[in-house]
Short mmCIF file of C-alpha atoms and ligand atoms in Angstrom, two decimals:
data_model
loop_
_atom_site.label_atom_id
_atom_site.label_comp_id
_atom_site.label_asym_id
_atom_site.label_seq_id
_atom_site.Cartn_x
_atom_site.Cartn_y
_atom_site.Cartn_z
CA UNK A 1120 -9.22 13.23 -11.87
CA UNK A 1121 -12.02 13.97 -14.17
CA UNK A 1122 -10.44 16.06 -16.57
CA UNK A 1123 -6.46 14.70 -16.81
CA UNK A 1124 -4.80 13.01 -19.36
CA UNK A 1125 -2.58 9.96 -19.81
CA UNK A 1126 -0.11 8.88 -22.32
CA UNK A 1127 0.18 5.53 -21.91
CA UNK A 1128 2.80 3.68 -24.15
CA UNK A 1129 2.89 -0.11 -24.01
CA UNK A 1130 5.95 -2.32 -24.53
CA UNK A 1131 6.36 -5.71 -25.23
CA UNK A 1132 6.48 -8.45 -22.65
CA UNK A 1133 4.21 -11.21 -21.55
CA UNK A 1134 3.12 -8.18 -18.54
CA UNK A 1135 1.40 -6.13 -21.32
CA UNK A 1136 -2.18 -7.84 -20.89
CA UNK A 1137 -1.71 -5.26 -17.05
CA UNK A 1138 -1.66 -2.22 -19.37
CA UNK A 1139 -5.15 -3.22 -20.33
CA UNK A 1140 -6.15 -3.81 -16.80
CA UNK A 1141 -4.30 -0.17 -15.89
CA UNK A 1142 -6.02 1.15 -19.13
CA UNK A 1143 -9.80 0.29 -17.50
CA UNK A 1144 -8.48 1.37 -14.13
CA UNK A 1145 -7.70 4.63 -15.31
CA UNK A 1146 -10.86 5.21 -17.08
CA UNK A 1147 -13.28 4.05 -14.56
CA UNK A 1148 -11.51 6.95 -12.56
CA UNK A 1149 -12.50 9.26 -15.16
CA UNK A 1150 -8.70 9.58 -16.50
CA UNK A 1151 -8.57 9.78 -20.35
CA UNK A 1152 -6.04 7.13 -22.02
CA UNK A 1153 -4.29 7.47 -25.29
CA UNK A 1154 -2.25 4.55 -26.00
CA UNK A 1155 1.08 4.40 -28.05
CA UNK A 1156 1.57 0.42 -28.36
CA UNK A 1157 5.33 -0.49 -29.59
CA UNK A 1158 6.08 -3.06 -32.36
CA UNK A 1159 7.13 -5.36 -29.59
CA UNK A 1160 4.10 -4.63 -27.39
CA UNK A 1161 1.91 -5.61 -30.24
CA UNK A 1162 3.00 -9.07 -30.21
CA UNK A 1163 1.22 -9.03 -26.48
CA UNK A 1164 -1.70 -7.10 -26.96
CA UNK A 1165 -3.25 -6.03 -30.03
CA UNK A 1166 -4.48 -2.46 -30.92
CA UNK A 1167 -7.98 -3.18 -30.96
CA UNK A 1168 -8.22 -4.05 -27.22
CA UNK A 1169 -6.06 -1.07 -26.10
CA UNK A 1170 -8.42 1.00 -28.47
CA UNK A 1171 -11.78 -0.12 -26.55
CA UNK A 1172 -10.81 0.19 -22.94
CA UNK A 1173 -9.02 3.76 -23.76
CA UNK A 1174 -11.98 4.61 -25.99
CA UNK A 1175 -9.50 6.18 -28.17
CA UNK A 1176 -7.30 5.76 -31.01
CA UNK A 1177 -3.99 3.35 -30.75
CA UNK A 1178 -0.88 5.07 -32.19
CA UNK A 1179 1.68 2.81 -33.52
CA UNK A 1180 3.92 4.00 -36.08
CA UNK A 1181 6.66 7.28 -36.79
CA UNK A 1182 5.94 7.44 -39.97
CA UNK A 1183 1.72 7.17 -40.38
CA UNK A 1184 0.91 9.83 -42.64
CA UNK A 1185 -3.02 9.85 -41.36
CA UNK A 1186 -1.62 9.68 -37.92
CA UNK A 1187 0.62 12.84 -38.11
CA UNK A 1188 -2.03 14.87 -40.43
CA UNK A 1189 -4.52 14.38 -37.62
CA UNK A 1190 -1.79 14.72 -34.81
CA UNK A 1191 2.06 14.97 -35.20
CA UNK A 1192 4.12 13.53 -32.74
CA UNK A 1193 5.69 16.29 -31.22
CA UNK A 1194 2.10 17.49 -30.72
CA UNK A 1195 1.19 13.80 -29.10
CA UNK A 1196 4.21 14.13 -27.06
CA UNK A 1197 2.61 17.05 -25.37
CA UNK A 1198 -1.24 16.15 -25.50
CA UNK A 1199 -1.19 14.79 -21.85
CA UNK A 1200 -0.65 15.80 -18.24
CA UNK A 1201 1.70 12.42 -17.55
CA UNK A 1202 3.30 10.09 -19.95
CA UNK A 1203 2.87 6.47 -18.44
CA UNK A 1204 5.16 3.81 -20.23
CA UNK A 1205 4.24 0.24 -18.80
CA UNK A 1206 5.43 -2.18 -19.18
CA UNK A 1207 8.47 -0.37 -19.26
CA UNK A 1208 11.06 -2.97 -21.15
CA UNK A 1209 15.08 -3.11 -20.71
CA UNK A 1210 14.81 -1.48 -24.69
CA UNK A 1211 12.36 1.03 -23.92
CA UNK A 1212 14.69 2.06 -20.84
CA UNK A 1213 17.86 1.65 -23.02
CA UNK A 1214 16.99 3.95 -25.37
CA UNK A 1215 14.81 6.81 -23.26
CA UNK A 1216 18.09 6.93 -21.30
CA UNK A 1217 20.35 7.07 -24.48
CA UNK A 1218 18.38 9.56 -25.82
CA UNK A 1219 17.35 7.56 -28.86
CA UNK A 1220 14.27 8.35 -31.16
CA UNK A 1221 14.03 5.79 -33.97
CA UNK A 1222 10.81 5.15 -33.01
CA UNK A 1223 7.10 6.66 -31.75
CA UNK A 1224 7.57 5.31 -28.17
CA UNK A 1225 10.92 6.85 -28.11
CA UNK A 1226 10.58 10.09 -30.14
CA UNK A 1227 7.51 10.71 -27.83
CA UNK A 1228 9.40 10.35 -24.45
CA UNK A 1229 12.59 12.25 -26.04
CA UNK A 1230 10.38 15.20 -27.44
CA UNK A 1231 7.74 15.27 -24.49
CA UNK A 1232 8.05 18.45 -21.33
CA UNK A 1233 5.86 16.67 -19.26
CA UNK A 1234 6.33 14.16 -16.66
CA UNK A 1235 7.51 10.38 -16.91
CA UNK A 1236 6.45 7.78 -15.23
CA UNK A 1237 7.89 3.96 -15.56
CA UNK A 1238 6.63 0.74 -14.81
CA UNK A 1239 9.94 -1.79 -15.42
CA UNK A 1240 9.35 -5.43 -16.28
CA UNK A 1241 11.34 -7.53 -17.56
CA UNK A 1242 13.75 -10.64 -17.01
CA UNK A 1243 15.70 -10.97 -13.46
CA UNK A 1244 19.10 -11.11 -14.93
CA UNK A 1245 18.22 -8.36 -18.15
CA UNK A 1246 16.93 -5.80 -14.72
CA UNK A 1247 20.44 -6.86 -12.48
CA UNK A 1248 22.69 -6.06 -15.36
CA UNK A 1249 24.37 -3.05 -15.19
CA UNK A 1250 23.39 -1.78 -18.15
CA UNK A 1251 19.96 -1.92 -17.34
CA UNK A 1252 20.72 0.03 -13.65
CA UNK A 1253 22.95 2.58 -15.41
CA UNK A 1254 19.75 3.73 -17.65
CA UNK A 1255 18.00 3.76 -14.39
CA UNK A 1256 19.91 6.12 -12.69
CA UNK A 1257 20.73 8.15 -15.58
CA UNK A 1258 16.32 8.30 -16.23
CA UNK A 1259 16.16 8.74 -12.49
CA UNK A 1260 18.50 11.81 -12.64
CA UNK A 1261 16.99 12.89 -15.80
CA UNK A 1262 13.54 13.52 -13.43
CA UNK A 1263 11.77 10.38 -14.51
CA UNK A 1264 9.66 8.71 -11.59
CA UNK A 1265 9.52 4.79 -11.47
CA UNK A 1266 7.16 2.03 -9.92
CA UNK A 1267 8.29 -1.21 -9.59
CA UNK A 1268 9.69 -3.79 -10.50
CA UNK A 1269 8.48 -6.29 -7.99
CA UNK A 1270 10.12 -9.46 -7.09
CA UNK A 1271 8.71 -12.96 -7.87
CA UNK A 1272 8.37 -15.61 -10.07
CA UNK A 1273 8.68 -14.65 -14.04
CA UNK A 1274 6.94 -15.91 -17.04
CA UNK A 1275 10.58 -17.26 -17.83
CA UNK A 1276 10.56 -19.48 -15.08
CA UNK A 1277 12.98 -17.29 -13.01
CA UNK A 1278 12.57 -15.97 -10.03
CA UNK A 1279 13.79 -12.25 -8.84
CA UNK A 1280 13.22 -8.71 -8.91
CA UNK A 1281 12.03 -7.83 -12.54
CA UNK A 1282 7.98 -8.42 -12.30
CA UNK A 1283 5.59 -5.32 -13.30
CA UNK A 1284 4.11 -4.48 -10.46
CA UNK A 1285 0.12 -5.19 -10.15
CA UNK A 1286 -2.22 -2.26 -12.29
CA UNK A 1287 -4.08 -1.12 -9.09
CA UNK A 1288 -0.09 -0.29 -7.45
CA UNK A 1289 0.79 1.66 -11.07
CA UNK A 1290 -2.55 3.51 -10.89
CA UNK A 1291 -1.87 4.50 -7.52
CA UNK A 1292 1.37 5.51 -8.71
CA UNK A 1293 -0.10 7.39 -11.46
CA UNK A 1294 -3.16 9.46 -9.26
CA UNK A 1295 -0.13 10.30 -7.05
CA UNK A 1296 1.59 11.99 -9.25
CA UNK A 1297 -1.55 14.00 -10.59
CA UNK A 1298 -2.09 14.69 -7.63
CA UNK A 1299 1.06 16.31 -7.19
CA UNK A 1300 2.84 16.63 -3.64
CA UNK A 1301 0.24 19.17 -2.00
CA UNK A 1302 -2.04 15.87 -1.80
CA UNK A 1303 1.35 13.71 -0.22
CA UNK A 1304 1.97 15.34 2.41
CA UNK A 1305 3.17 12.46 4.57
CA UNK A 1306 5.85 11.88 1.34
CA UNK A 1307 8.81 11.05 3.35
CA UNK A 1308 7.43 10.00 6.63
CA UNK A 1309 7.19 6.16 7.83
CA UNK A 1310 4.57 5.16 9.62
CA UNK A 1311 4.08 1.55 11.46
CA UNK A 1312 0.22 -0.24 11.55
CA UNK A 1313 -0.77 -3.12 13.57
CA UNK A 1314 -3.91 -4.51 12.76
CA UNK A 1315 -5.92 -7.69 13.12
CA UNK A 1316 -6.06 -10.12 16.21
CA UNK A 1317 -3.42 -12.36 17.24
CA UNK A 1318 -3.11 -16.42 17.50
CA UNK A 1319 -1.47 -17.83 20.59
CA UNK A 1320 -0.93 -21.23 20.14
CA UNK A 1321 -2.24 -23.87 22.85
CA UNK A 1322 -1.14 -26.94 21.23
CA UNK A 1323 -0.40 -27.51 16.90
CA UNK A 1324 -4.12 -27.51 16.21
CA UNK A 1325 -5.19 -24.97 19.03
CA UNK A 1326 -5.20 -21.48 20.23
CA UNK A 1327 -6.26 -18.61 21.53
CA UNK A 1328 -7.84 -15.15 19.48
CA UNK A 1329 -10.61 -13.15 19.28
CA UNK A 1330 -13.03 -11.23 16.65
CA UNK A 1331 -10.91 -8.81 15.03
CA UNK A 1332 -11.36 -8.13 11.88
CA UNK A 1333 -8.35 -5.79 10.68
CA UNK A 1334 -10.78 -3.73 8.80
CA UNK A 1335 -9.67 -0.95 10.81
CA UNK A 1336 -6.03 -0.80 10.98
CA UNK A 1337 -5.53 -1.93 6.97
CA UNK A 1338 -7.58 1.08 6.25
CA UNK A 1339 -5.76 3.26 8.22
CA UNK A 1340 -2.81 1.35 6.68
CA UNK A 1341 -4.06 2.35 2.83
CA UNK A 1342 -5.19 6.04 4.63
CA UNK A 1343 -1.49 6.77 5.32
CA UNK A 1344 0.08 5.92 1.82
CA UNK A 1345 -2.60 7.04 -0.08
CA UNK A 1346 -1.26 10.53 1.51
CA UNK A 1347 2.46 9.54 1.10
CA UNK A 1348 4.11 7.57 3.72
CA UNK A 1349 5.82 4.15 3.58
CA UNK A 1350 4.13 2.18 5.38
CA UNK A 1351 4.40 -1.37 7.24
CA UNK A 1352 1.68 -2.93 8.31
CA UNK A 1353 1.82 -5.39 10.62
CA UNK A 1354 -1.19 -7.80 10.23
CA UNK A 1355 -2.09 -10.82 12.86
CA UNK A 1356 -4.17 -13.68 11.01
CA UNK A 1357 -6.48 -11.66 8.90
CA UNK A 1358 -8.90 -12.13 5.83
CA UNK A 1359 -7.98 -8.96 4.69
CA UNK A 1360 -6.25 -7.47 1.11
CA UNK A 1361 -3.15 -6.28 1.66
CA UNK A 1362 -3.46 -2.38 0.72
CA UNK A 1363 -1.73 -1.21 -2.62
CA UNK A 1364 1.75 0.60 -1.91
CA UNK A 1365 1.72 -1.21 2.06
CA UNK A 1366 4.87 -3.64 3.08
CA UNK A 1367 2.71 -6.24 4.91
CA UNK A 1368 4.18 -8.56 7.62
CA UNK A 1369 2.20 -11.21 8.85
CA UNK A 1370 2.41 -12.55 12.01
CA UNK A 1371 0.80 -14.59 14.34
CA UNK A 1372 1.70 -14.35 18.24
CA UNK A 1373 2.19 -10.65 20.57
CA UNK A 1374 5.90 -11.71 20.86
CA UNK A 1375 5.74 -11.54 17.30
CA UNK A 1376 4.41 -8.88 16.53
CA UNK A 1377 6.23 -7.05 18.89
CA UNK A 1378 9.50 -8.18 17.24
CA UNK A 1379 8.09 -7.14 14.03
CA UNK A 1380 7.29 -3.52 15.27
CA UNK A 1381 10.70 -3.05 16.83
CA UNK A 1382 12.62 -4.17 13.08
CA UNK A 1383 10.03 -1.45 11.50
CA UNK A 1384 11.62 1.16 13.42
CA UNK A 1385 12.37 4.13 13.32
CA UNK A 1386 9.04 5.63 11.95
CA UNK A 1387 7.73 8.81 12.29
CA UNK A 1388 3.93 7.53 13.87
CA UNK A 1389 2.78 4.06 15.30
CA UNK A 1390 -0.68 3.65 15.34
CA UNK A 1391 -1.12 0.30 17.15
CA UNK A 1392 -4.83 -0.82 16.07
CA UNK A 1393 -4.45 -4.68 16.76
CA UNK A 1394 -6.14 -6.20 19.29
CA UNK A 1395 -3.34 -8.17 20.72
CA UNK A 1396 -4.03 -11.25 23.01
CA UNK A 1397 -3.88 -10.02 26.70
CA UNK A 1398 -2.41 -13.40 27.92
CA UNK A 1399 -1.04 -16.60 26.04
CA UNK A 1400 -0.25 -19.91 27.11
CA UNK A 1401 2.52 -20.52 29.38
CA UNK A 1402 4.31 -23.21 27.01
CA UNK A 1403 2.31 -24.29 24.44
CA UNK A 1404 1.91 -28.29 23.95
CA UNK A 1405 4.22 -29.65 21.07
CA UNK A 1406 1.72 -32.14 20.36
CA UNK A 1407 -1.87 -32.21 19.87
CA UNK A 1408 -3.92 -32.57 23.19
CA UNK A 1409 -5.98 -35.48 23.06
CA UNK A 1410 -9.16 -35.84 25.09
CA UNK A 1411 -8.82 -39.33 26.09
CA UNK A 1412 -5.71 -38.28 28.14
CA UNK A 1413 -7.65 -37.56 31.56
CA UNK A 1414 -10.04 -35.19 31.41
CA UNK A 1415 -9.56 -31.53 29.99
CA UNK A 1416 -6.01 -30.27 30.20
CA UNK A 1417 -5.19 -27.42 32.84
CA UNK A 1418 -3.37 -24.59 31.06
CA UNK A 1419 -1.38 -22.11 32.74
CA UNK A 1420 -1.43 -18.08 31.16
CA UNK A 1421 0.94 -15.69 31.29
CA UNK A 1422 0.65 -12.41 30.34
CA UNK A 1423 1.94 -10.91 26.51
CA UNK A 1424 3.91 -7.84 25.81
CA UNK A 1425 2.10 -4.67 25.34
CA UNK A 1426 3.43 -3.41 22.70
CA UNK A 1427 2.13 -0.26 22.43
CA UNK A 1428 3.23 0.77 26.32
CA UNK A 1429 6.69 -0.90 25.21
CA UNK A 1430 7.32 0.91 22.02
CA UNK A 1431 5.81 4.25 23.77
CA UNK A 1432 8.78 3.80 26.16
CA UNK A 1433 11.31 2.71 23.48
CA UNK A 1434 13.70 6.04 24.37
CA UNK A 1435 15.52 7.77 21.27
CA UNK A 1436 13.72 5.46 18.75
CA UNK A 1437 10.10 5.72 20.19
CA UNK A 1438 8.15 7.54 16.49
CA UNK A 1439 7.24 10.61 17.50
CA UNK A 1440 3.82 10.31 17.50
CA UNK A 1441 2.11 6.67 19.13
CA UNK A 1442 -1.65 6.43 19.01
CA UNK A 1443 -3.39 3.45 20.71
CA UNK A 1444 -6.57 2.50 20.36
CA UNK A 1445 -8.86 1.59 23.04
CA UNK A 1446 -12.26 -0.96 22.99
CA UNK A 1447 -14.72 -0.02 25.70
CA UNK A 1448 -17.86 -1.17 26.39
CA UNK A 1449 -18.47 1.74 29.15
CA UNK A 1450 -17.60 4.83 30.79
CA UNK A 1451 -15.40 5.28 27.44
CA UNK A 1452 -13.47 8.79 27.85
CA UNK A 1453 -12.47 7.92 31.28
CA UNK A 1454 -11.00 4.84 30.44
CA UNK A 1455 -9.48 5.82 27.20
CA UNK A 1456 -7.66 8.63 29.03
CA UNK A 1457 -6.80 6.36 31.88
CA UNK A 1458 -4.41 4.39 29.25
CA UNK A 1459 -3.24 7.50 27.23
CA UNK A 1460 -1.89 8.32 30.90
CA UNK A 1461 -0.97 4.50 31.23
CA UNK A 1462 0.73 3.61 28.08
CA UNK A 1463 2.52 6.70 27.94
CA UNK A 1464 1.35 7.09 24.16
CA UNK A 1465 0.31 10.64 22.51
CA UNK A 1466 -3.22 9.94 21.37
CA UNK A 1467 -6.02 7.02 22.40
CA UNK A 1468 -8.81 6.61 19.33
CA UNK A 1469 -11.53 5.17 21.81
CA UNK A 1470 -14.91 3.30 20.52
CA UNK A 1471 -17.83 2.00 22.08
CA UNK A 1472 -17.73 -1.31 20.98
CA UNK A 1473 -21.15 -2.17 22.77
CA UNK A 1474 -22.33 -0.01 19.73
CA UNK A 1475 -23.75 -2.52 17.25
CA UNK A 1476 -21.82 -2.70 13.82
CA UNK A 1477 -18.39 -1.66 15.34
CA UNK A 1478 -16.78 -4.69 16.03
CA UNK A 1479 -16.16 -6.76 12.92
CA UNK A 1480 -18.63 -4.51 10.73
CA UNK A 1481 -18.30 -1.50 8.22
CA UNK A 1482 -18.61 1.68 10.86
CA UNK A 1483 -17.03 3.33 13.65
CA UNK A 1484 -17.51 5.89 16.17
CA UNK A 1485 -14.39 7.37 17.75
CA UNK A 1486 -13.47 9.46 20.10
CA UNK A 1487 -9.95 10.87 19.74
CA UNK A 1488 -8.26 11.49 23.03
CA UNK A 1489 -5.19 13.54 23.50
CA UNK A 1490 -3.15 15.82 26.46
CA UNK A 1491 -5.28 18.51 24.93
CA UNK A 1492 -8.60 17.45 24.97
CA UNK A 1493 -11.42 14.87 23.55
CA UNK A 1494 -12.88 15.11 20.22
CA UNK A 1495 -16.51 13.55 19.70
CA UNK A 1496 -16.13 12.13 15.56
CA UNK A 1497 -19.96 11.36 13.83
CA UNK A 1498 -19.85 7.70 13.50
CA UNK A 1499 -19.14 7.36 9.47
CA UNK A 1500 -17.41 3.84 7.54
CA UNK A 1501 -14.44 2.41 8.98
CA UNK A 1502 -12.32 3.76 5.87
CA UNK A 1503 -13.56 7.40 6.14
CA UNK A 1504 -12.23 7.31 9.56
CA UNK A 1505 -9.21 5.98 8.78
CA UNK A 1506 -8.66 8.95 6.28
CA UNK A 1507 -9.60 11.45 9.06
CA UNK A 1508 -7.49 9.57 11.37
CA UNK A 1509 -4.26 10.25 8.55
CA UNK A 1510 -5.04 13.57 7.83
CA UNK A 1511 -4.66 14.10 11.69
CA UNK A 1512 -1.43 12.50 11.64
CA UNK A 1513 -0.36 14.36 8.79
CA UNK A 1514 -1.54 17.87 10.99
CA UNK A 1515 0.48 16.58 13.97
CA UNK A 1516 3.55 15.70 11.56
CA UNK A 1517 3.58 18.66 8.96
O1 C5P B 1636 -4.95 -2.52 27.15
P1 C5P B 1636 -5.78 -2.56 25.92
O2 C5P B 1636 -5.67 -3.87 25.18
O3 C5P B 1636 -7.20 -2.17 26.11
O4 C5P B 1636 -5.14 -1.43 25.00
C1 C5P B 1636 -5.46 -1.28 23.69
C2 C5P B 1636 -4.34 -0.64 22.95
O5 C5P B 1636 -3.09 -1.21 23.31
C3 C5P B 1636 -4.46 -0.86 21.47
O6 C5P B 1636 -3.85 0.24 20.82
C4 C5P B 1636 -3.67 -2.13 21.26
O7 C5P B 1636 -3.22 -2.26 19.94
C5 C5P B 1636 -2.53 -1.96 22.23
N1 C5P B 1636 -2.01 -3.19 22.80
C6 C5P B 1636 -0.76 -3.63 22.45
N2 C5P B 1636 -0.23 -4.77 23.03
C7 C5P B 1636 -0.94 -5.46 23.93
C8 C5P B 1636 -2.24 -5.04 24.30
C9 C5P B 1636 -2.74 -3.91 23.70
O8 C5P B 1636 -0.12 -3.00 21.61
N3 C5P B 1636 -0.41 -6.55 24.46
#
């Protein structure tokens, strides 16, 4: 990313302080940032700060003589690899749709031949009208790439879709499209994550789970969009960041998070990383147990759905590729391909997890078991692996 460019123009709206957040983002990646900041964005932000986290000059007006003697605007128009406008306000959109070019923000996206992308945000009711989604499907037919707007509570006090969308989602957004597709090449697929232990109740203070961490399956998670795919991820109780560009849905029990995988179908891959309860309690106590009540309570189990051996059976809407992952503490190959064979799924990632620094820590060691063979992978951070693990997927998929 070392040597691209960005044309970043700001609007006005109380989400212009993220453009400064985006701006840093974007240089600590090594991306070069040359701001146009609107009248209107100017009431937000002021020049000065855009000027010291781009580390370059803030253009503001049409008509600067200094500014067009050292560059016109046609020429500024052209000076980067992507033009950037965020936030992207209903005016901005209005007139880049209408073709208008009163002023720089304007004349720059009318007179540019290089990529836009948008970042909307603005009130719920100004981003429903259907003024607002006529410009959007005339930019959006025009070529021009969006991100956003995400739904939540405003500034205004309103609630709804209309919220810029967070500066690490819009940089993402923006290194994708640098990228360009060769580096998506899972752009179109759907994949399906679950990650993180699960929580079987015992009583409405008590329950069953293990160690998990998640770190595993939410970088796999982040692995798989960062390459293209939409992904869902769905997360038992973690501690864990929910990876930019990821729909997270959090659950807590196997019958759960079964349910949950079913409504994410169909998807091209499931990679089923959570370490899912074996057994849960056969009806969990309403109220809390209490310990005066005769002695420790006797608790019946029964066992939870595998969901992995259920969804690898699920006919015409199985994905068509399902990994599992298997947690041994011995005689690893054998027993990984003893539940590739079991499950009925297309790949087993095995680990040792006797191996110290595996379970709940930074590293893995994998073996990755299919009908073919067994691959041996150097033991290397959790998140390197999960980027092997989605190139993979991408192989098997292209
Ligand atoms: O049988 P075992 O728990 O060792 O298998 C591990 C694999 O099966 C993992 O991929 C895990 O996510 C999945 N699994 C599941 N549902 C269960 C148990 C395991 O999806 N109830």
């Amino acid at each position: 990313m070392k040597d691209k460019r960005v044309l970043l123009i700001v609007g006005g709206g109380v989400a212009a302080y993220k453009a400064l957040l985006l701006t840093r983002l974007l240089r600590k990646a090594g991306i070069a940032v040359r701001p146009i900041l609107t009248k209107a964005g100017a009431e937000f932000v002021t020049p000065l700060s855009l000027a010291a986290l781009a580390e370059d000059k803030v253009y503001q007006e049409l008509f600067s003589l200094t500014d067009e003697h050292e560059m016109g605007h046609i020429e500024l128009s052209r000076s980067a690899d992507l033009i950037v406008v965020a936030p992207a306000t209903a005016d901005l959109i209005a007139k880049a749709a209408g073709g208008f070019a009163g002023d720089l923000a304007s004349t720059t996206l009318l007179a540019t031949d290089k990529p836009v992308l948008m970042a909307p945000a603005m009130n719920v009711r100004m981003w429903l009208h259907p003024a607002t989604q006529r410009n959007i499907a005339t930019l959006k037919a025009d070529g021009v790439s969006f991100v956003g707007p995400d739904e939540g509570a405003m500034a205004c006090g309103e609630f709804g879709p209309g919220r810029l969308v967070e500066p690490e989602e819009i940089f993402a957004a923006i290194v994708a499209m640098l990228e360009g597709p060769a580096a998506r090449p899972l752009q179109g697929k759907r994949a399906l994550v679950t990650a993180g232990p699960t929580f079987e109740p015992i009583d409405p203070v008590r329950g069953i789970t293990n160690r998990s961490s998640g770190k595993q399956g939410f970088a796999i998670a982040e692995a798989l969009a960062k390459l293209g795919a939409e992904v869902t991820l769905i997360a038992g109780p973690v501690a864990q960041p929910t990876p930019v560009g990821v729909k997270r849905v959090d659950v807590e029990t196997a019958r759960q998070m079964l349910a949950a995988s079913q409504a994410a179908l169909p998807s091209d891959v499931g990679v089923f990383v959570a370490a899912v309860a074996d057994w849960r309690v056969d009806e969990a106590f309403g109220t809390k147990l209490k310990k005066e009540k005769g002695g420790p309570p006797a608790l019946t189990f029964v066992e939870n759905p595998d969901i992995l051996a259920t969804l690898s059976a699920s006919g015409p809407r199985r994905p068509k590729l399902v990994i599992g992952f298997a947690a041994e503490t011995d005689h690893v190959e054998e027993h990984a391909r003893a539940k590739l064979a079991r499950k009925g799924c297309d790949w087993i990632i095995a680990n040792d997890v006797t191996e110290p620094g595996v379970m709940g820590g930074g590293e893995n060691a994998v073996l990755l078991i299919t009908q073919d063979g067994t691959e041996r992978w150097d033991r290397a951070a959790k998140d390197q692996v999960a980027g092997q693990i989605a190139a993979r997927i991408a192989k098997a998929l292209g």
